[in-house]
CSV table of C-alpha atoms and ligand atoms in Angstrom, one decimal:
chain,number,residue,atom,x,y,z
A,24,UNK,CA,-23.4,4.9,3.4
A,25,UNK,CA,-21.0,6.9,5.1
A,26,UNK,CA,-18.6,9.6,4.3
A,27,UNK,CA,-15.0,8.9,4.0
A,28,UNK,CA,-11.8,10.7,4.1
A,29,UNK,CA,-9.3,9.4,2.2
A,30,UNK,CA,-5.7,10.7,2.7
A,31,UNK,CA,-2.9,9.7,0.1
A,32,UNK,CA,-5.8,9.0,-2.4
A,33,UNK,CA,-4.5,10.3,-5.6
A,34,UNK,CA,-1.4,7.8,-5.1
A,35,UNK,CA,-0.8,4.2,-6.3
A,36,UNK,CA,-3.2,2.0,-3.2
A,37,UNK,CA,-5.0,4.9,-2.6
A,38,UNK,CA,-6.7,5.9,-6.2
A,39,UNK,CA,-7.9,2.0,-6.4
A,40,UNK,CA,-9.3,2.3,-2.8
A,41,UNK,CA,-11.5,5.4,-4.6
A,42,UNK,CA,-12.7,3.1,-6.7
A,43,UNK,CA,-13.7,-0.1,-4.8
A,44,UNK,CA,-15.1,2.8,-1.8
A,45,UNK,CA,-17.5,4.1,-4.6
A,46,UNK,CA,-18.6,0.7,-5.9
A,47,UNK,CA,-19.4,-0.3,-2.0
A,48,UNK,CA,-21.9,3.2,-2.0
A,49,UNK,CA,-18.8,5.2,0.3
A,50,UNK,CA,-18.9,8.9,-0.4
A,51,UNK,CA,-15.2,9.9,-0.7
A,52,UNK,CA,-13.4,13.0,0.2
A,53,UNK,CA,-9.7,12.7,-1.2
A,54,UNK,CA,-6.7,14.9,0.4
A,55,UNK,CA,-3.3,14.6,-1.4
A,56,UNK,CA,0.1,16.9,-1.5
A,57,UNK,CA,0.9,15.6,-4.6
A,58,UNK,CA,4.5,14.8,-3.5
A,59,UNK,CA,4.5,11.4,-5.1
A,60,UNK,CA,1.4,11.6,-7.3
A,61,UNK,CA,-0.3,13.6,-10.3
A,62,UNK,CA,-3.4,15.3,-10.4
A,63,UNK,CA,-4.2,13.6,-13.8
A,64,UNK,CA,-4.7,10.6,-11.6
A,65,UNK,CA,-8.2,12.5,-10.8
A,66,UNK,CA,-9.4,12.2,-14.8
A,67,UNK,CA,-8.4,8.4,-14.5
A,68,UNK,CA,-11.0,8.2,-11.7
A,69,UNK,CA,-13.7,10.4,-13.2
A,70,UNK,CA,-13.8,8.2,-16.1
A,71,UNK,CA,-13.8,4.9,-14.2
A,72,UNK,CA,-16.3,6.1,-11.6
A,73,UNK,CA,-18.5,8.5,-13.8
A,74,UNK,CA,-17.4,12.1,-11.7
A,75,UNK,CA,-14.0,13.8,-11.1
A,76,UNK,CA,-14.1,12.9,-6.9
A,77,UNK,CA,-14.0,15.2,-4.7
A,78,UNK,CA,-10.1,16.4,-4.0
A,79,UNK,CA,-8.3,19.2,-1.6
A,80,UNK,CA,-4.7,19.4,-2.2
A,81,UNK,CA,-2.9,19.3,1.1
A,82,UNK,CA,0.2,18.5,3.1
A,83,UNK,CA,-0.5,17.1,6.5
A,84,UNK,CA,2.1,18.2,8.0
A,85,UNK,CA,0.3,21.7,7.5
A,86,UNK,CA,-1.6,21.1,11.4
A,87,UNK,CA,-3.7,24.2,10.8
A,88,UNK,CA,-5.1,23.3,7.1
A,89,UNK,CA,-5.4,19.4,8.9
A,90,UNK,CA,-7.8,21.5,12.0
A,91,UNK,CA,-9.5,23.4,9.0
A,92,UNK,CA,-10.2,20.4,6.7
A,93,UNK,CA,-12.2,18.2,9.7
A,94,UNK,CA,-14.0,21.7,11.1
A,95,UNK,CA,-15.6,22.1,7.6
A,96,UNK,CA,-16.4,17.9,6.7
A,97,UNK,CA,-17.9,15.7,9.3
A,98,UNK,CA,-15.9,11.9,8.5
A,99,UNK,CA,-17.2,8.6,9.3
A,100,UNK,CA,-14.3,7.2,8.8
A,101,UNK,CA,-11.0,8.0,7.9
A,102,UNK,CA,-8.3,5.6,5.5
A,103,UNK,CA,-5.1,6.9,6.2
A,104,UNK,CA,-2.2,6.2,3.0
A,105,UNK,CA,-0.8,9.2,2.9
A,106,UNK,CA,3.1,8.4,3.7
A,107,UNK,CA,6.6,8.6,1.9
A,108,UNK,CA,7.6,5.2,1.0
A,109,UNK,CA,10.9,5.0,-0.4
A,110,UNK,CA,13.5,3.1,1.6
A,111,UNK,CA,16.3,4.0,-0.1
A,112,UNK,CA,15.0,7.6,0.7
A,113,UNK,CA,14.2,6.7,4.1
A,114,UNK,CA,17.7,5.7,4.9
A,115,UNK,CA,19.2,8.9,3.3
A,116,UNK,CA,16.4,11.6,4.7
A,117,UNK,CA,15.3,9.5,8.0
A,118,UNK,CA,14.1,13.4,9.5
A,119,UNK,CA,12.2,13.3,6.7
A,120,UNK,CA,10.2,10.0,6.8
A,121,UNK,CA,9.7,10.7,10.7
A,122,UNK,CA,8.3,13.8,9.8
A,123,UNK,CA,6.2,13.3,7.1
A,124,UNK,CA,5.1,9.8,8.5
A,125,UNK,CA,4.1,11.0,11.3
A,126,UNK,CA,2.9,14.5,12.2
A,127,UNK,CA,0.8,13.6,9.3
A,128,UNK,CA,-0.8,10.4,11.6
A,129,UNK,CA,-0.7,13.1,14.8
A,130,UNK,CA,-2.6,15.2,13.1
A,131,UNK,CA,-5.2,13.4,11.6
A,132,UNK,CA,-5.7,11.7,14.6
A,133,UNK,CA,-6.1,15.0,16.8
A,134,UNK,CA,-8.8,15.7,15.0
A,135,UNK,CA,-10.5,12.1,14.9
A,136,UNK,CA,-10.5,12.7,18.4
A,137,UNK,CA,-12.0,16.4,18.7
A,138,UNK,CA,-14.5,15.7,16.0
A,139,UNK,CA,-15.6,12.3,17.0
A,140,UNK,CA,-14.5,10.7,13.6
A,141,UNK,CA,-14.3,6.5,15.2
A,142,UNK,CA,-13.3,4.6,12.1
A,143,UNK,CA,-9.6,4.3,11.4
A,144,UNK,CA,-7.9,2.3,8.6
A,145,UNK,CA,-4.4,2.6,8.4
A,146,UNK,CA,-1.2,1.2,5.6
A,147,UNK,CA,1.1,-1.0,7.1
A,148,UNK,CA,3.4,-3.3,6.2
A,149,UNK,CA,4.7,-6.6,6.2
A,150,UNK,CA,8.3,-5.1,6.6
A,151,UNK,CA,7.4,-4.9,10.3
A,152,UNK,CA,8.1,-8.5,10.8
A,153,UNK,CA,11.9,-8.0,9.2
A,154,UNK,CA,13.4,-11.2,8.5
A,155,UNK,CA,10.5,-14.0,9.8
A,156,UNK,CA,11.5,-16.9,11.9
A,157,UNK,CA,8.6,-18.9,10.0
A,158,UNK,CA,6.4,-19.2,7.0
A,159,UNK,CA,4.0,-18.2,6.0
A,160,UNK,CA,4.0,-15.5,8.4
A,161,UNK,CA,0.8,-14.9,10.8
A,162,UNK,CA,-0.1,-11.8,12.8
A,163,UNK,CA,1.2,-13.1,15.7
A,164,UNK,CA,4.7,-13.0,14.5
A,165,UNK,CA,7.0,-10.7,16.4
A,166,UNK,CA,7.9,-7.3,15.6
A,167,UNK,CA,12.0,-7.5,14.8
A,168,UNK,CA,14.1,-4.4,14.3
A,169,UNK,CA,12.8,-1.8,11.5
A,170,UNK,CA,15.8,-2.3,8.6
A,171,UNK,CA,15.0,0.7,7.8
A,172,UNK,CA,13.8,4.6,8.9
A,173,UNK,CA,10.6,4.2,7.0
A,174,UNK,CA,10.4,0.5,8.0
A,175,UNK,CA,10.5,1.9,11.8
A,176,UNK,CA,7.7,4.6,10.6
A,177,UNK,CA,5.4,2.2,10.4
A,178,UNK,CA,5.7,0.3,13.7
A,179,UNK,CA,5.7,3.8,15.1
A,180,UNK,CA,2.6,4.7,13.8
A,181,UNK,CA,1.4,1.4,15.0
A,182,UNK,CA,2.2,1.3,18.7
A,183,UNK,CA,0.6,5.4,18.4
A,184,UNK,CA,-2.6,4.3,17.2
A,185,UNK,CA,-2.5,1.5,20.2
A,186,UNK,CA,-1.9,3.6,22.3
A,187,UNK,CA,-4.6,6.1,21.1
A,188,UNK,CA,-7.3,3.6,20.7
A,189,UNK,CA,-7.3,2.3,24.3
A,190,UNK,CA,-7.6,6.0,25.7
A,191,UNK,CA,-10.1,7.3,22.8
A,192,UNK,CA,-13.3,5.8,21.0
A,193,UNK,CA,-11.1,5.5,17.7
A,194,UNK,CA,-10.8,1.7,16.6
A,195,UNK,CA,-8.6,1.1,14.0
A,196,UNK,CA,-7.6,-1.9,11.5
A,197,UNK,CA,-4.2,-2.0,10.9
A,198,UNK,CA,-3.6,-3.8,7.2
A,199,UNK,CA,-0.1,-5.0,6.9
A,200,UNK,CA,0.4,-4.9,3.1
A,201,UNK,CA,2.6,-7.7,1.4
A,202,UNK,CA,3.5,-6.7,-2.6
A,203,UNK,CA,0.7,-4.8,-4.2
A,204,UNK,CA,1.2,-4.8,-8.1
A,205,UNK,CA,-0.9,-4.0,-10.8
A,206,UNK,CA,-3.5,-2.1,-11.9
A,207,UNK,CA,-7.3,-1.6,-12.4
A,208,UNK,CA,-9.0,-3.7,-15.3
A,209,UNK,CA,-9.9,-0.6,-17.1
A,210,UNK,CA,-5.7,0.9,-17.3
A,211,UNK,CA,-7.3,4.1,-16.4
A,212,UNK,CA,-5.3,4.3,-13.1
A,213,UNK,CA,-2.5,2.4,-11.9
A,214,UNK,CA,1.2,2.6,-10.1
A,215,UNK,CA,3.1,5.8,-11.4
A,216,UNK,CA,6.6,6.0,-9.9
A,217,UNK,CA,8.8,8.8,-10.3
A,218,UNK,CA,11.8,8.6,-11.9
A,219,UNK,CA,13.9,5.5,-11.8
A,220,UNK,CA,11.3,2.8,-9.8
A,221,UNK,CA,12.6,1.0,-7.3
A,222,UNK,CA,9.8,-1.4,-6.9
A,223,UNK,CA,10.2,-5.0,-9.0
A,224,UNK,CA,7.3,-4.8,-10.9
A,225,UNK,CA,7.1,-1.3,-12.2
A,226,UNK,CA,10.4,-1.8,-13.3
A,227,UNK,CA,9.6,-5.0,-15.6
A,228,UNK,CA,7.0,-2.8,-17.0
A,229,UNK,CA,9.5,-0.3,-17.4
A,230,UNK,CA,12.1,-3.0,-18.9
A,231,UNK,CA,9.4,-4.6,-21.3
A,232,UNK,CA,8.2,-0.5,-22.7
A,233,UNK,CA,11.9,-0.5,-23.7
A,234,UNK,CA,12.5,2.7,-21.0
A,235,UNK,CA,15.1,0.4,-19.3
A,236,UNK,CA,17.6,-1.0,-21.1
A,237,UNK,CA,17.5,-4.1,-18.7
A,238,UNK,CA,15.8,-5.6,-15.2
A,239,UNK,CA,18.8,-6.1,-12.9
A,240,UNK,CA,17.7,-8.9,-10.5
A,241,UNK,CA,19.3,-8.6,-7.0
A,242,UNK,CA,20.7,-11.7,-6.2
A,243,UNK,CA,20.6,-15.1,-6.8
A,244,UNK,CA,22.7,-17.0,-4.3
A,245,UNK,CA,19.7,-17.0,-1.6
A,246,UNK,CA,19.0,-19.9,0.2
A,247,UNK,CA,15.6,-20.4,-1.6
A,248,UNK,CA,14.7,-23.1,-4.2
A,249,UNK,CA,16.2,-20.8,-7.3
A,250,UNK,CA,18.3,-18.5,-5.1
A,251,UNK,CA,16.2,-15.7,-5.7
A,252,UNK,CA,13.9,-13.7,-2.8
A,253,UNK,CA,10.9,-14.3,-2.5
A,254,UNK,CA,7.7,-12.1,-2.2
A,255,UNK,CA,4.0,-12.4,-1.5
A,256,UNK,CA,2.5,-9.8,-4.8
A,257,UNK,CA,-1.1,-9.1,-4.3
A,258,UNK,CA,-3.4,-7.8,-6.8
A,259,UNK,CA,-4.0,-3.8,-5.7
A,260,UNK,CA,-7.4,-4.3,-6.8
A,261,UNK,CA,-7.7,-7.5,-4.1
A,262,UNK,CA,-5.9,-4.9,-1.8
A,263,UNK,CA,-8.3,-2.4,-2.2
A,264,UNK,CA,-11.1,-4.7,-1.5
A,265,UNK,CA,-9.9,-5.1,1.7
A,266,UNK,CA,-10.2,-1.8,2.9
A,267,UNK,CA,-13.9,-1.4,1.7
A,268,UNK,CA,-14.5,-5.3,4.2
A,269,UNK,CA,-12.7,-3.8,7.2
A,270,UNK,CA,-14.6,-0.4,6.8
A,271,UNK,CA,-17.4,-2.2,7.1
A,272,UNK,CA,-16.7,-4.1,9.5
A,273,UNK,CA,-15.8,-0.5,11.5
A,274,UNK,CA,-18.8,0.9,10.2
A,275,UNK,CA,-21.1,-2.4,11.4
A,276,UNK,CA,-19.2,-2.0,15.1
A,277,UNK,CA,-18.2,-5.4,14.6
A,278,UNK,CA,-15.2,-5.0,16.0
A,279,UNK,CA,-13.8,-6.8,18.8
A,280,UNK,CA,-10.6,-4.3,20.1
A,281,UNK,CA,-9.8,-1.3,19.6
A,282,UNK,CA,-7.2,-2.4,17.2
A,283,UNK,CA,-7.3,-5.6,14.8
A,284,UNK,CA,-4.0,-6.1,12.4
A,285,UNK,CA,-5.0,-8.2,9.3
A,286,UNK,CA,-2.0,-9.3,7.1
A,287,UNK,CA,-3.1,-8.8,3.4
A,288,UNK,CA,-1.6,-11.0,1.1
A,289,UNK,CA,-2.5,-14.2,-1.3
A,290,UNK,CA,-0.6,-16.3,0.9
A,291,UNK,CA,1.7,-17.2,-1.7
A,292,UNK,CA,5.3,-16.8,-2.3
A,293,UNK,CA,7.1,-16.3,-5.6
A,294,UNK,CA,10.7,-15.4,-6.4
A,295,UNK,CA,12.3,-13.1,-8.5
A,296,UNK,CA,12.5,-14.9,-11.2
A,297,UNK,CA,9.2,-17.0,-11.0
A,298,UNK,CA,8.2,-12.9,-11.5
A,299,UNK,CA,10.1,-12.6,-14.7
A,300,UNK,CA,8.8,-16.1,-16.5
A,301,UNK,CA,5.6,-15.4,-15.5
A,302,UNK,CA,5.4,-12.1,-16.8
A,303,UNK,CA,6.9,-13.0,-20.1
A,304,UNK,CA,4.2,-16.2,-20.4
A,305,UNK,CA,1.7,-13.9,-19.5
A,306,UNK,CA,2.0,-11.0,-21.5
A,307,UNK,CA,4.2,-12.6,-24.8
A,308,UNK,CA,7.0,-10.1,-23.7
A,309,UNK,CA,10.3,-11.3,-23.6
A,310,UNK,CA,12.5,-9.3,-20.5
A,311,UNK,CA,16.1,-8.8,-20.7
A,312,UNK,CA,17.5,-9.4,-17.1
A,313,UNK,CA,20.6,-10.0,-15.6
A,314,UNK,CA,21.6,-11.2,-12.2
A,315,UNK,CA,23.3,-8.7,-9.8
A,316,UNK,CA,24.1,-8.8,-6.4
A,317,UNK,CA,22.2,-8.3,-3.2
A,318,UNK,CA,20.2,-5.2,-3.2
A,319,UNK,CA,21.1,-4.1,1.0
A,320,UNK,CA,18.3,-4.4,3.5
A,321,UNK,CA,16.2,-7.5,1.7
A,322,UNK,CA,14.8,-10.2,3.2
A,323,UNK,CA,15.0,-13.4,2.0
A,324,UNK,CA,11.7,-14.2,2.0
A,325,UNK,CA,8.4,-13.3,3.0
A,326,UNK,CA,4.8,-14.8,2.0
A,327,UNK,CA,1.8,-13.9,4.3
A,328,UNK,CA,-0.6,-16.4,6.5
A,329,UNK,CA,-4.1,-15.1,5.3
A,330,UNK,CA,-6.3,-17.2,7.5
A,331,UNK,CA,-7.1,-14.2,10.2
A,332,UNK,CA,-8.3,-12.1,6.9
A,333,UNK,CA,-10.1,-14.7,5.7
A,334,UNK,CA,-12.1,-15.9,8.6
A,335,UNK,CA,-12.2,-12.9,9.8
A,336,UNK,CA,-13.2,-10.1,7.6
A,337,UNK,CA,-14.1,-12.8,4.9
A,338,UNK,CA,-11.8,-11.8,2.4
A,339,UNK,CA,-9.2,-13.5,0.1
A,340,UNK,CA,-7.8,-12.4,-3.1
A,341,UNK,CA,-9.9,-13.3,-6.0
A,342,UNK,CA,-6.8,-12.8,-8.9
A,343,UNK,CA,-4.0,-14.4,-9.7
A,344,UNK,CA,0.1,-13.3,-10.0
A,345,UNK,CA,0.0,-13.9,-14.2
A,346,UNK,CA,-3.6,-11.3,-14.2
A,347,UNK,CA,-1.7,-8.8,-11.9
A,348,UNK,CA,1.3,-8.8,-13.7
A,349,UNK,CA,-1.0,-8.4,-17.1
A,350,UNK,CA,-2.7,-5.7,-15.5
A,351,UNK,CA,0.6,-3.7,-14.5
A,352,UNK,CA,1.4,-4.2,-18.2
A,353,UNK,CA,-1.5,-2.4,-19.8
A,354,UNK,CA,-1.4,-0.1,-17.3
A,355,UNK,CA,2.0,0.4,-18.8
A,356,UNK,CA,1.2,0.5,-22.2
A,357,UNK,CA,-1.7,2.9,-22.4
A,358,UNK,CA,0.7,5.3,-20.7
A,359,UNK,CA,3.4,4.6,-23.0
A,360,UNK,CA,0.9,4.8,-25.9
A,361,UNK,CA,2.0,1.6,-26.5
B,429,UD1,C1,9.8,-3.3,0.5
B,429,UD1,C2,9.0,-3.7,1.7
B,429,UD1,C3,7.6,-3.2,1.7
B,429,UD1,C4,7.6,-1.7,1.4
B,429,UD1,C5,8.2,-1.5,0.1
B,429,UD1,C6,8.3,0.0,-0.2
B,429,UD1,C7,9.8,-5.8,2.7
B,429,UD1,C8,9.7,-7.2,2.8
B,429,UD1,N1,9.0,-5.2,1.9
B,429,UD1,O1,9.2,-4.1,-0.5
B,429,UD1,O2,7.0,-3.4,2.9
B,429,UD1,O3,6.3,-1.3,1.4
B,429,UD1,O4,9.6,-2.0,0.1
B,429,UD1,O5,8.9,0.3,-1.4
B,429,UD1,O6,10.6,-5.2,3.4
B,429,UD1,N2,14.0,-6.5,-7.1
B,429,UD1,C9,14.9,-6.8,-8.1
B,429,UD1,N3,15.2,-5.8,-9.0
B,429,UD1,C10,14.6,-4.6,-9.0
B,429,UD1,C11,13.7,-4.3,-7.9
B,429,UD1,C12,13.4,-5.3,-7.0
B,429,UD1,O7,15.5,-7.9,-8.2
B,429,UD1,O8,14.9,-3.8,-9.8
B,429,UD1,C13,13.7,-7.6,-6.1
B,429,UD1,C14,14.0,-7.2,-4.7
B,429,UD1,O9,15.3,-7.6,-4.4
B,429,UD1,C15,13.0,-8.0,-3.9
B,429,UD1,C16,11.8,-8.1,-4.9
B,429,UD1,O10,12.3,-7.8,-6.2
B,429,UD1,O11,13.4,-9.3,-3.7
B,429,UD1,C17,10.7,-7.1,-4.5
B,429,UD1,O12,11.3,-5.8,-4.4
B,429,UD1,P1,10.4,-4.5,-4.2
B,429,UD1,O13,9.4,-4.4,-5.3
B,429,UD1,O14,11.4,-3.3,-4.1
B,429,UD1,O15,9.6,-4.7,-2.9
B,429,UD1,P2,10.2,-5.0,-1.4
B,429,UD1,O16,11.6,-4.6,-1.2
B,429,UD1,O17,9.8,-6.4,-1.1
């Protein structure tokens, strides 16, 4: 089918991506620094997918080992995840996330270019449309501000792989990621933050394993229906999908620009606390919480306009936000030996 490089693919999107690429027939090549992932997630994948893939350990900000990687594998596509995504971090270490962010992209896409690798699948995120002035929000929606360093790497990385698909054969799809949660049916792999998570649903996880004494919920004096924000959470599995339908679509040259941006989401919002009730109805766990303030740089609320995705690369999300959150929960507990 097609042999794929897949950078970032040890972490949380990109080990699920490994999966749903082998299903589809996709040979995968996985690089990884291992900054915010463990190799262990490798075993997770050799007993989902029958064989440890294959794996080179690698920082891409190393732009001789990048040069030596695509000299010694010929790519027919590349999926591009590997990125620091912490914006607390990102606010604190912005030379950081520019760095790592994108040299990384630079590179990789140098050497698309000199080794006549066309397929191009980068993360984004629905944090570049900040705050929307409507809802659900569409692709067409404009670009506001980045709130944050690692918010601004991404529309950075955007307008660069505009800018290097008009003047190169690369096309790209640009997938602007709402929430992923959740974890593969088989809890062999899922989301494995380090140290405290700063991401919602890990944290319930966390909460509900008894790790955390308590979920803190960051306000609830929002102007939504129970004051809490609201989020779009998609299934990572249904996330993962989506790479292998826009790959293809690469693949089958069915592309009509150089660059197509699909939001990927379920096109449904849910607050905080819809979150908390229906984990607990979901998974019979009861979650202490309390309500704190506003946690600085969120938006009130952001759900995703599908349709493009849909009609388009004829893709939806095929699971629902009480599976996902059961998912993230056994995920939790066979690493908790729970
Ligand atoms: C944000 C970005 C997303 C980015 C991600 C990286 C937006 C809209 N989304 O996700 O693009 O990829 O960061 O980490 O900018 N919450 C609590 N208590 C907690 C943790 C979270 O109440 O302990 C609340 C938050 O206030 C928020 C929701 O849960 O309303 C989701 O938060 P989180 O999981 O951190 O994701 P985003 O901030 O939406």
């Amino acid at each position: 089918m097609g042999k794929i490089l897949v950078t970032g693919g040890l972490g949380y999107i990109g080990s699920h991506t490994v999966v749903a690429l082998h299903e589809s027939g996709y040979q995968v090549l996985i690089v990884d620094d291992l900054s915010n992932s463990e190799r262990e997630v490798l075993s997770g994948l050799r007993d989902i997918i029958g064989f440890s893939p294959n794996f080179i350990e690698l920082d891409l900000r190393d732009k001789s080992a990048v040069a030596q990687l695509f000299s010694g594998h010929q790519f027919d596509g590349v999926i591009h995840f590997a990125a620091s995504k912490a914006v607390g971090e990102s606010v604190e270490n912005p030379l950081l996330y520019y760095e790592n962010n994108l040299n990384g992209l630079i590179y990789v896409l140098q050497n698309c270019v000199a080794h006549n690798v066309h397929n191009f699948i980068f993360s984004s995120s629905c944090t570049v449309y900040g705050e929307p002035d409507h809802l659900p929000i569409d692709e067409s929606a404009p670009i506001k501000r980045a709130l944050s360093p690692y918010g601004n790497t991404k529309q950075i990385a955007e307008e660069i792989l505009h800018d290097v698909c008009q003047v190169s054969e690369i096309s790209t799809v640009l997938l602007r990621y709402f929430n992923p949660i959740g974890a593969h049916d088989s809890a062999l792999i899922g989301e494995l933050p380090k140290g405290v998570p700063q991401n919602l649903v890990p944290f319930i996880t966390q909460t509900a394993a008894g790790l955390r004494k308590e979920l803190s919920v960051f306000g609830d004096d929002y102007p939504t229906p129970d004051g809490s924000c609201i989020r779009d959470y998609i299934h990572v599995m249904d996330l993962a999908e989506a790479h292998v339908v826009a790959l293809d679509r690469l693949m089958d040259r069915e592309q009509q620009e150089p660059v197509e941006v699909f939001n990927l989401g379920t096109g449904q919002g849910n607050s905080v606390l819809e979150v908390i009730q229906t984990f607990e109805q979901s998974t019979g766990v009861s979650l202490p919480y309390k309500i704190v303030g506003r946690r600085a740089g969120d938006v009130i609320a952001v759900y995703a306009d599908t349709t493009k995705a849909t009609e388009i690369l004829g893709w939806s999300t095929k699971r629902d936000l009480a599976s996902s959150l059961s998912s993230a929960w056994a995920w939790e507990k066979r690493i908790r030996g729970l």
